[in-house]
Coordinates of C-alpha atoms and ligand atoms in Angstrom, one line a residue:
X1 CA 96.9 103.8 142.4
X2 CA 99.3 102.4 139.7
X3 CA 101.6 104.7 137.4
X4 CA 100.1 105.4 133.8
X5 CA 102.6 102.9 131.4
X6 CA 104.2 105.2 128.6
X7 CA 103.6 104.4 125.3
X8 CA 105.5 106.3 122.0
X9 CA 104.2 105.1 118.5
X10 CA 106.2 106.5 115.3
X11 CA 104.3 105.7 111.7
X12 CA 106.1 105.9 108.5
X13 CA 104.0 105.7 105.1
X14 CA 100.5 106.6 104.4
X15 CA 97.5 108.4 106.2
X16 CA 95.8 104.8 107.3
X17 CA 99.0 103.9 109.2
X18 CA 98.1 108.1 110.6
X19 CA 94.8 106.8 111.8
X20 CA 95.9 103.3 112.8
X21 CA 98.1 104.3 114.7
X22 CA 95.6 106.4 116.7
X23 CA 93.1 102.6 116.9
X24 CA 96.5 101.5 118.5
X25 CA 97.0 104.3 121.3
X26 CA 92.8 104.0 121.8
X27 CA 93.6 100.0 122.1
X28 CA 96.2 100.4 124.7
X29 CA 94.8 103.1 126.8
X30 CA 92.6 100.4 128.2
X31 CA 95.5 98.6 129.5
X32 CA 96.9 101.8 131.3
X33 CA 98.6 103.5 128.1
X34 CA 99.6 106.7 128.1
X35 CA 100.5 108.8 124.6
X36 CA 103.9 109.8 125.4
X37 CA 105.7 111.8 122.8
X38 CA 109.4 111.1 124.1
X39 CA 111.2 107.9 122.9
X40 CA 113.4 107.5 126.4
X41 CA 110.5 107.3 128.9
X42 CA 108.3 105.0 127.3
X43 CA 107.3 101.9 128.2
X44 CA 106.2 100.8 125.0
X45 CA 107.9 101.9 121.4
X46 CA 105.9 101.1 119.1
X47 CA 106.8 101.4 114.8
X48 CA 104.2 101.8 112.5
X49 CA 105.9 101.4 109.6
X50 CA 105.7 101.4 105.7
X51 CA 106.7 98.9 103.2
X52 CA 105.8 101.1 99.2
X53 CA 109.7 101.2 98.9
X54 CA 112.7 100.1 99.9
X55 CA 114.2 103.3 101.5
X56 CA 110.7 103.4 103.8
X57 CA 111.1 100.2 104.0
X58 CA 114.9 100.5 104.9
X59 CA 114.4 102.9 107.6
X60 CA 113.0 100.2 109.9
X61 CA 116.0 98.8 110.6
X62 CA 117.5 102.2 111.5
X63 CA 115.3 102.9 113.5
X64 CA 115.5 99.6 115.6
X65 CA 119.1 99.8 115.9
X66 CA 118.8 103.3 117.4
X67 CA 116.0 101.6 119.4
X68 CA 117.9 98.9 121.1
X69 CA 120.2 101.3 122.8
X70 CA 117.7 102.7 124.2
X71 CA 116.2 99.6 125.8
X72 CA 119.6 98.9 127.4
X73 CA 119.6 102.2 128.1
X74 CA 116.6 102.4 129.8
X75 CA 117.3 98.4 131.2
X76 CA 120.3 100.1 133.0
X77 CA 118.2 102.0 135.2
X78 CA 116.0 98.7 135.6
X79 CA 112.9 99.5 133.6
X80 CA 111.6 97.0 130.5
X81 CA 111.5 99.5 128.0
X82 CA 108.9 96.7 125.4
X83 CA 109.5 96.9 121.4
X84 CA 107.2 96.5 118.7
X85 CA 107.1 96.4 115.1
X86 CA 103.6 97.2 113.7
X87 CA 102.7 98.1 109.9
X88 CA 102.9 96.6 106.9
X89 CA 106.8 95.7 106.5
X90 CA 105.5 94.0 110.0
X91 CA 103.5 92.0 107.6
X92 CA 105.3 91.8 104.7
X93 CA 108.6 90.4 106.7
X94 CA 107.6 89.7 110.2
X95 CA 109.4 86.2 110.4
X96 CA 111.9 88.1 109.3
X97 CA 112.5 91.3 111.4
X98 CA 112.1 88.6 114.4
X99 CA 115.2 86.4 113.2
X100 CA 117.0 89.9 112.7
X101 CA 116.3 92.2 115.1
X102 CA 116.2 90.2 119.3
X103 CA 115.6 93.9 120.3
X104 CA 112.0 93.4 119.2
X105 CA 109.2 92.0 121.6
X106 CA 106.4 92.1 119.6
X107 CA 105.4 91.7 116.0
X108 CA 101.7 92.3 114.3
X109 CA 100.4 92.8 110.5
X110 CA 97.9 95.9 110.0
X111 CA 94.8 93.1 110.3
X112 CA 95.7 92.3 114.6
X113 CA 95.4 95.7 116.5
X114 CA 92.7 94.7 118.3
X115 CA 95.2 92.1 119.2
X116 CA 98.3 93.9 120.3
X117 CA 97.0 93.9 124.7
X118 CA 97.4 89.9 124.8
X119 CA 100.3 90.1 122.1
X120 CA 102.1 92.1 124.3
X121 CA 100.9 90.3 127.4
X122 CA 102.2 87.2 125.6
X123 CA 105.7 88.8 125.1
X124 CA 106.3 89.3 128.8
X125 CA 105.1 85.5 129.7
X126 CA 107.0 83.7 126.8
X127 CA 109.5 86.3 125.3
X128 CA 108.3 87.4 121.8
X129 CA 105.4 87.4 119.8
X130 CA 104.5 87.2 115.9
X131 CA 101.3 87.6 114.4
X132 CA 101.2 88.4 110.3
X133 CA 97.2 85.9 110.2
X134 CA 94.8 87.9 108.4
X135 CA 92.1 87.0 111.2
X136 CA 88.6 85.8 109.7
X137 CA 87.3 88.4 111.9
X138 CA 87.0 92.7 111.3
X139 CA 89.9 94.3 113.7
X140 CA 87.0 97.6 113.8
X141 CA 84.4 95.5 115.5
X142 CA 86.7 94.8 118.6
X143 CA 89.1 98.1 118.3
X144 CA 87.5 100.7 121.3
X145 CA 86.7 104.0 120.3
X146 CA 88.8 107.0 121.5
X147 CA 86.9 108.8 124.1
X148 CA 86.1 112.2 124.1
X149 CA 88.9 114.4 125.6
X150 CA 91.2 112.5 123.5
X151 CA 89.2 113.3 120.6
X152 CA 89.1 116.8 121.2
X153 CA 92.7 116.8 121.5
X154 CA 93.4 115.2 118.8
X155 CA 91.5 118.8 117.2
X156 CA 89.4 119.9 114.5
X157 CA 90.9 116.9 110.9
X158 CA 90.0 113.3 111.7
X159 CA 90.6 109.9 108.9
X160 CA 87.6 107.6 109.9
X161 CA 88.9 104.4 107.6
X162 CA 86.1 102.8 105.1
X163 CA 87.4 100.5 103.5
X164 CA 90.8 98.6 103.3
X165 CA 92.6 96.3 101.3
X166 CA 93.7 96.5 97.5
X167 CA 92.5 93.3 95.1
X168 CA 93.9 95.1 92.1
X169 CA 97.5 94.4 92.5
X170 CA 99.2 96.9 90.5
X171 CA 102.6 94.7 89.6
X172 CA 104.5 97.4 91.6
X173 CA 103.1 97.6 94.8
X174 CA 103.1 95.5 98.5
X175 CA 99.3 97.1 99.4
X176 CA 97.5 93.8 98.3
X177 CA 99.9 91.9 100.5
X178 CA 100.6 93.8 102.8
X179 CA 97.1 94.7 103.7
X180 CA 95.3 92.2 101.9
X181 CA 91.7 91.8 100.5
X182 CA 89.6 95.0 99.6
X183 CA 87.2 94.8 102.7
X184 CA 84.8 97.9 102.8
X185 CA 83.0 98.6 106.9
X186 CA 79.3 99.0 107.4
X187 CA 77.8 102.4 106.8
X188 CA 75.9 102.1 110.8
X189 CA 79.7 101.6 111.7
X190 CA 80.9 104.4 110.4
X191 CA 77.8 107.2 110.8
X192 CA 78.5 106.0 114.8
X193 CA 82.2 106.7 114.2
X194 CA 81.7 110.1 112.2
X195 CA 78.9 111.4 114.9
X196 CA 81.4 110.5 117.3
X197 CA 83.6 112.3 116.2
X198 CA 81.8 114.8 115.4
X199 CA 79.9 115.6 118.5
X200 CA 83.6 116.2 120.0
X201 CA 83.7 119.4 117.5
X202 CA 85.6 117.3 115.2
X203 CA 84.7 119.2 111.0
X204 CA 86.5 117.5 108.9
X205 CA 85.8 113.6 108.4
X206 CA 88.8 112.4 105.8
X207 CA 87.2 108.6 104.9
X208 CA 90.6 107.4 103.6
X209 CA 90.4 103.3 101.8
X210 CA 93.8 102.3 100.0
X211 CA 91.0 102.1 97.2
X212 CA 88.5 104.5 99.0
X213 CA 86.3 104.3 95.9
X214 CA 85.6 101.4 95.6
X215 CA 84.1 101.2 98.5
X216 CA 80.9 99.1 98.1
X217 CA 80.3 99.0 102.3
X218 CA 76.3 97.6 103.5
X219 CA 74.3 99.7 104.1
X220 CA 71.3 99.8 106.9
X221 CA 69.1 98.3 104.3
X222 CA 71.1 95.3 103.3
X223 CA 71.6 96.8 100.0
X224 CA 76.0 97.5 99.7
X225 CA 76.4 101.4 99.2
X226 CA 79.2 103.3 97.0
X227 CA 81.4 105.5 98.3
X228 CA 79.0 108.4 96.7
X229 CA 75.9 107.5 98.6
X230 CA 78.1 107.0 101.2
X231 CA 79.0 110.8 101.2
X232 CA 75.3 112.1 100.9
X233 CA 74.6 110.4 104.3
X234 CA 77.2 111.4 105.6
X235 CA 77.0 115.4 104.3
X236 CA 73.1 114.8 107.0
X237 CA 75.5 114.9 109.9
X238 CA 75.5 118.2 112.4
X239 CA 78.6 119.7 112.9
X240 CA 80.3 118.0 109.8
X241 CA 81.0 120.7 107.7
X242 CA 83.8 119.4 105.4
X243 CA 83.9 116.0 103.9
X244 CA 87.7 114.7 101.3
X245 CA 87.9 110.9 100.3
X246 CA 91.4 109.1 99.5
X247 CA 93.5 107.4 97.8
X248 CA 91.0 106.8 94.8
X249 CA 91.4 105.0 91.9
X250 CA 90.1 106.4 88.6
X251 CA 89.0 103.0 87.0
X252 CA 86.1 102.9 90.2
X253 CA 84.9 106.3 89.6
X254 CA 81.5 105.5 89.7
X255 CA 78.5 108.0 89.2
X256 CA 76.9 109.1 92.4
X257 CA 80.5 110.0 93.9
X258 CA 80.5 112.8 90.6
X259 CA 76.8 113.8 92.4
X260 CA 77.8 114.3 94.8
X261 CA 80.4 116.0 94.2
X262 CA 78.2 118.0 92.3
X263 CA 75.2 118.0 95.3
X264 CA 77.7 118.4 98.4
X265 CA 79.1 122.1 99.4
X266 CA 80.4 119.8 102.0
X267 CA 82.5 117.6 100.5
X268 CA 85.5 119.7 99.0
X269 CA 87.1 120.3 95.4
X270 CA 89.8 118.9 96.0
X271 CA 91.0 115.1 94.6
X272 CA 93.5 113.4 95.0
X273 CA 93.2 110.7 91.9
X274 CA 96.1 108.7 91.3
X275 CA 97.5 108.0 86.9
X276 CA 101.3 106.8 87.6
X277 CA 102.1 107.3 84.3
X278 CA 100.8 109.6 81.4
X279 CA 101.8 106.0 78.8
X280 CA 99.6 103.6 77.7
X281 CA 102.8 101.4 77.3
X282 CA 103.7 101.2 81.1
X283 CA 99.8 101.4 82.4
X284 CA 99.8 98.0 80.6
X285 CA 102.4 97.1 82.2
X286 CA 102.2 98.4 86.2
X287 CA 98.2 96.9 85.4
X288 CA 96.0 99.7 85.5
X289 CA 93.5 98.2 83.5
X290 CA 93.2 101.8 81.8
X291 CA 94.5 103.9 79.5
X292 CA 95.9 107.8 79.5
X293 CA 92.2 109.2 77.7
X294 CA 90.2 107.0 79.7
X295 CA 92.1 108.6 82.7
X296 CA 92.1 112.8 81.3
X297 CA 87.7 111.3 80.6
X298 CA 87.3 110.5 83.9
X299 CA 88.7 114.4 85.3
X300 CA 86.3 115.9 82.6
X301 CA 83.6 114.2 84.5
X302 CA 84.7 115.5 88.0
X303 CA 85.2 118.6 85.9
X304 CA 81.8 119.2 83.8
X305 CA 80.2 119.0 88.1
X306 CA 81.8 120.8 89.4
X307 CA 84.2 123.5 88.1
X308 CA 86.1 124.6 90.9
X309 CA 87.3 121.6 91.3
X310 CA 91.3 120.6 91.3
X311 CA 93.4 117.2 92.0
X312 CA 96.8 116.4 93.0
X313 CA 98.3 112.1 92.0
X314 CA 100.8 109.6 92.6
X315 CA 103.5 109.0 89.7
X316 CA 106.0 106.9 89.7
X317 CA 109.5 106.9 86.6
X318 CA 111.4 104.6 85.7
X319 CA 109.8 102.0 85.9
X320 CA 110.7 99.7 84.6
X321 CA 111.2 99.6 79.7
X322 CA 110.1 103.0 80.7
X323 CA 111.1 104.3 76.9
X324 CA 111.8 108.2 77.5
X325 CA 108.6 108.9 74.7
X326 CA 106.5 107.2 78.0
X327 CA 108.3 109.7 79.5
X328 CA 107.5 112.5 77.7
X329 CA 103.6 111.3 78.1
X330 CA 103.4 111.4 81.3
X331 CA 104.4 115.0 80.8
X332 CA 102.0 115.8 77.8
X333 CA 99.4 114.1 80.3
X334 CA 100.6 116.9 84.0
X335 CA 99.8 119.6 81.0
X336 CA 97.4 118.6 79.7
X337 CA 95.3 118.0 83.0
X338 CA 97.3 120.8 85.7
X339 CA 97.1 120.1 89.2
X340 CA 97.1 121.3 92.0
X341 CA 99.9 119.4 93.2
X342 CA 101.4 116.0 92.9
X343 CA 103.8 113.4 94.2
X344 CA 106.5 111.4 91.4
X345 CA 108.5 108.9 92.8
X346 CA 111.2 106.3 91.1
X347 CA 110.3 103.1 90.6
X348 CA 111.4 100.7 93.5
X349 CA 111.3 96.8 93.6
X350 CA 109.2 95.4 95.9
X351 CA 110.6 91.9 96.7
X352 CA 107.2 89.6 95.7
X353 CA 105.8 92.1 93.4
X354 CA 105.8 91.3 89.5
X355 CA 107.1 93.9 88.5
X356 CA 110.5 92.8 90.5
X357 CA 111.2 90.2 87.8
X358 CA 110.6 92.3 84.7
X359 CA 114.6 93.1 83.4
X360 CA 114.8 96.2 81.7
X361 CA 115.3 98.5 85.0
X362 CA 116.2 102.2 83.7
X363 CA 119.1 103.2 85.4
X364 CA 119.9 105.0 88.0
X365 CA 121.0 108.4 86.3
X366 CA 118.1 108.1 84.1
X367 CA 115.5 107.7 87.1
X368 CA 117.2 111.1 88.9
X369 CA 117.1 113.4 85.3
X370 CA 113.0 111.7 85.3
X371 CA 112.1 112.6 88.3
X372 CA 113.7 116.3 87.9
X373 CA 111.7 117.0 85.1
X374 CA 108.7 115.9 85.9
X375 CA 109.1 117.4 89.7
X376 CA 109.9 121.0 88.3
X377 CA 106.6 120.8 86.2
X378 CA 104.0 119.5 89.1
X379 CA 105.9 122.5 90.5
X380 CA 105.1 124.9 88.3
X381 CA 102.0 123.9 88.0
X382 CA 101.4 123.8 92.6
X383 CA 103.1 127.4 93.1
X384 CA 100.7 128.6 89.8
X385 CA 97.7 127.2 91.7
X386 CA 98.8 129.0 95.1
X387 CA 99.2 131.7 93.0
X388 CA 95.9 132.0 92.3
X389 CA 94.7 132.0 95.1
X390 CA 95.7 135.6 95.9
X391 CA 93.1 138.6 95.6
X392 CA 90.4 136.4 96.1
X393 CA 88.7 135.6 99.5
X394 CA 88.3 131.4 100.2
X395 CA 87.0 129.3 102.5
X396 CA 89.2 128.3 105.2
X397 CA 89.1 125.9 108.2
X398 CA 90.9 127.1 111.2
X399 CA 93.0 124.5 112.6
X400 CA 95.4 125.4 115.3
X401 CA 97.3 128.4 116.5
X402 CA 100.1 128.8 114.7
X403 CA 103.6 129.3 115.2
X404 CA 104.0 132.7 115.0
X405 CA 102.3 134.2 118.0
X406 CA 98.7 135.8 117.0
X407 CA 98.2 133.7 114.0
X408 CA 96.1 131.0 113.8
X409 CA 96.0 128.2 110.5
X410 CA 93.6 126.9 108.8
X411 CA 92.8 124.9 105.5
X412 CA 91.1 125.7 102.6
X413 CA 88.9 123.9 100.0
X414 CA 92.4 122.1 98.4
X415 CA 94.4 121.7 101.4
X416 CA 95.7 124.4 101.0
X417 CA 97.6 126.4 104.5
X418 CA 96.8 129.2 105.1
X419 CA 97.6 132.4 108.6
X420 CA 95.7 135.6 109.5
X421 CA 95.7 137.0 113.5
X422 CA 92.9 136.1 114.9
X423 CA 92.0 134.7 118.6
X424 CA 92.1 131.3 118.9
X425 CA 87.8 131.6 118.7
X426 CA 87.7 130.6 116.2
X427 CA 89.2 127.2 115.8
X428 CA 86.9 125.0 114.3
X429 CA 84.8 127.8 112.6
X430 CA 85.3 128.4 108.3
X431 CA 85.6 131.6 108.2
X432 CA 86.0 133.6 104.2
X433 CA 89.6 134.6 104.1
X434 CA 90.7 137.4 101.9
X435 CA 94.0 136.1 100.5
X436 CA 97.1 139.0 100.7
X437 CA 100.5 137.0 100.0
X438 CA 101.9 134.0 99.7
X439 CA 105.3 133.2 101.4
X440 CA 106.9 129.6 100.1
X441 CA 103.7 127.1 100.4
X442 CA 100.8 129.1 103.0
X443 CA 99.0 131.4 102.5
X444 CA 98.1 134.8 104.3
X445 CA 95.7 136.9 104.8
X446 CA 92.8 138.4 106.8
X447 CA 89.3 136.8 107.8
X448 CA 87.1 138.5 105.6
X449 CA 84.0 140.8 107.6
X450 CA 80.8 138.9 105.8
X451 CA 79.4 141.5 103.0
X452 CA 76.1 142.0 105.9
X453 CA 77.2 142.1 108.7
X454 CA 78.3 145.9 109.6
X455 CA 82.8 146.3 109.7
X456 CA 84.8 146.4 112.7
X457 CA 85.3 149.0 114.8
X458 CA 88.0 148.3 116.6
X459 CA 91.4 146.1 115.3
X460 CA 90.1 143.7 116.9
X461 CA 86.2 143.3 116.7
X462 CA 86.7 140.9 113.8
X463 CA 87.4 137.8 115.8
X464 CA 83.9 138.9 117.1
X465 CA 82.1 138.0 114.6
X466 CA 79.6 135.5 115.4
X467 CA 81.0 133.0 113.6
X468 CA 80.1 131.8 110.2
X469 CA 80.0 128.4 109.2
X470 CA 79.9 127.9 105.5
X471 CA 80.9 124.9 104.1
X472 CA 77.5 123.1 105.5
Ligands
LIG1 N1 96.4 103.4 96.5 C1 96.7 104.7 96.0 C2 98.5 103.9 96.5 C3 98.7 103.3 97.0 S1 100.4 104.0 97.3 C4 96.0 103.7 94.3 O1 96.4 102.6 94.3 O2 97.0 104.0 93.5 C5 101.2 105.6 97.1 C6 102.1 105.9 95.5 O3 103.6 104.7 96.3 C7 101.3 105.1 94.2 O4 100.4 106.0 93.9 C8 102.5 105.7 94.0 O5 103.2 106.1 93.0 C9 104.0 104.5 94.7 N2 104.2 103.4 94.8 C10 103.5 102.8 94.7 N3 104.7 101.3 94.9 C11 106.1 102.2 94.2 C12 106.5 101.4 93.9 N4 107.1 100.3 94.8 N5 108.0 102.5 94.0 C13 108.3 103.5 93.9 N6 106.2 103.7 93.9 C14 106.0 103.1 94.7
LIG2 FE1 98.9 99.3 95.3 FE2 97.8 100.0 92.0 FE3 96.0 99.1 95.5 FE4 96.6 101.2 94.3 S1 96.0 100.4 93.5 S2 97.0 100.1 96.6 S3 98.3 101.6 94.0 S4 98.2 97.5 93.9
LIG3 FE1 103.3 102.6 103.6 FE2 101.7 100.3 104.0 FE3 100.8 102.7 103.7 S1 103.0 99.7 102.5 S2 101.3 103.3 101.9 S3 102.1 101.8 105.1 S4 99.1 101.1 102.9

């Protein structure tokens, strides 16, 4: 019998890269590859790269330097190790990678992962292979689904890509160039994927897309369905107890999405809605095509539909021309909205984007200083948000054993990690947890006995309490 070949895959960047990595593993499973956590014994190493900021992008070349030594070592032992670069750097700098890094055998852009087996074969027979075209066909039509045992091994929470690419062209951003034009997958394909996942134990589905609420996939009725319509439909699938979506754009928040938050208990009241800046002048220069007030109005619409909704966001500090006054407007917006958390980044000029040609650079010192001030404000909001959970009883979807023996960790509706002492039987269930304390970003608590159930006699008997799937 032929021994399985070993595949090691390392992903950088966003959730879509995490998901794509799984789909590449699925595609290569058919070729006899099994995943390995160690790079040293791998027959194939895939770097799934991110181009969003300079730092992310440069990691590729330093990682390739390290891999060269590992590949040489394998060769000394008579083993061939192949190295592939996938993801957004592959798309943006494919030929440069081939030129600069002879260690690389295959370069494959994000829309061509279904061609990986052919590209590997090509590299084996003809040297090296590069594919960064945007093929006419949809890769998802060709990527094999994961096997049931693979789904189970991946846990109870899963991403599903529903939309990919971006037509917004924010002036700082590479995504429209690396992921291509906006494409939505048809509803029936997504339903098939979600059903397969739910049938194999997945309880939480996060629909992902670079612009997920621009979703307009073809529905079974032949019409274009919105993200809201898709969510209503997916909430009906047995086993799906939590639904999320990411990342949204403030310009594409339709009424059906707001209504879905009002009507669907499975749709979690936590929305990542990046705004980037609170200054209208900067927002215009970024080509965001919304103002700070537009954004506040979108937030108000969500809050009117669902009182317990919370938000996270992304911010860029030091965009070209950002004045102290512009930055103050960002701080003011953050103060007004009140976030459960947010990511903030220093502006990084990206080759080929319009902002890279803008002259009025903010100095490195000013950027650093603004980043610290913004992060302090966001951290204080996040800490207050987390501390507010203490003493309350919240629903937790349990995911896996925690590091401490006997502890199981899950997540609240707001993705806060929550730890309880319990048996592993509760994994995959949503149970009410009385939150007792907060340790850094983690909540600690005890499973609350549902009011109608008899109180447990023995210390461990709460574990055997009939599972109470709430949130569905
Ligand atoms: N599609 C999402 C996010 C895309 S990238 C959206 O539209 O919001 C994730 C985040 O990276 C962005 O929200 C932005 O805050 C940040 N980002 C993108 N390009 C950047 C750049 N050139 N410099 C610094 N941060 C950047
Ligand atoms: Fe980038 Fe803007 Fe598209 Fe988001 S909406 S992916 S920030 S171009
Ligand atoms: Fe990075 Fe590409 Fe995602 S640039 S953030 S991996 S879409």
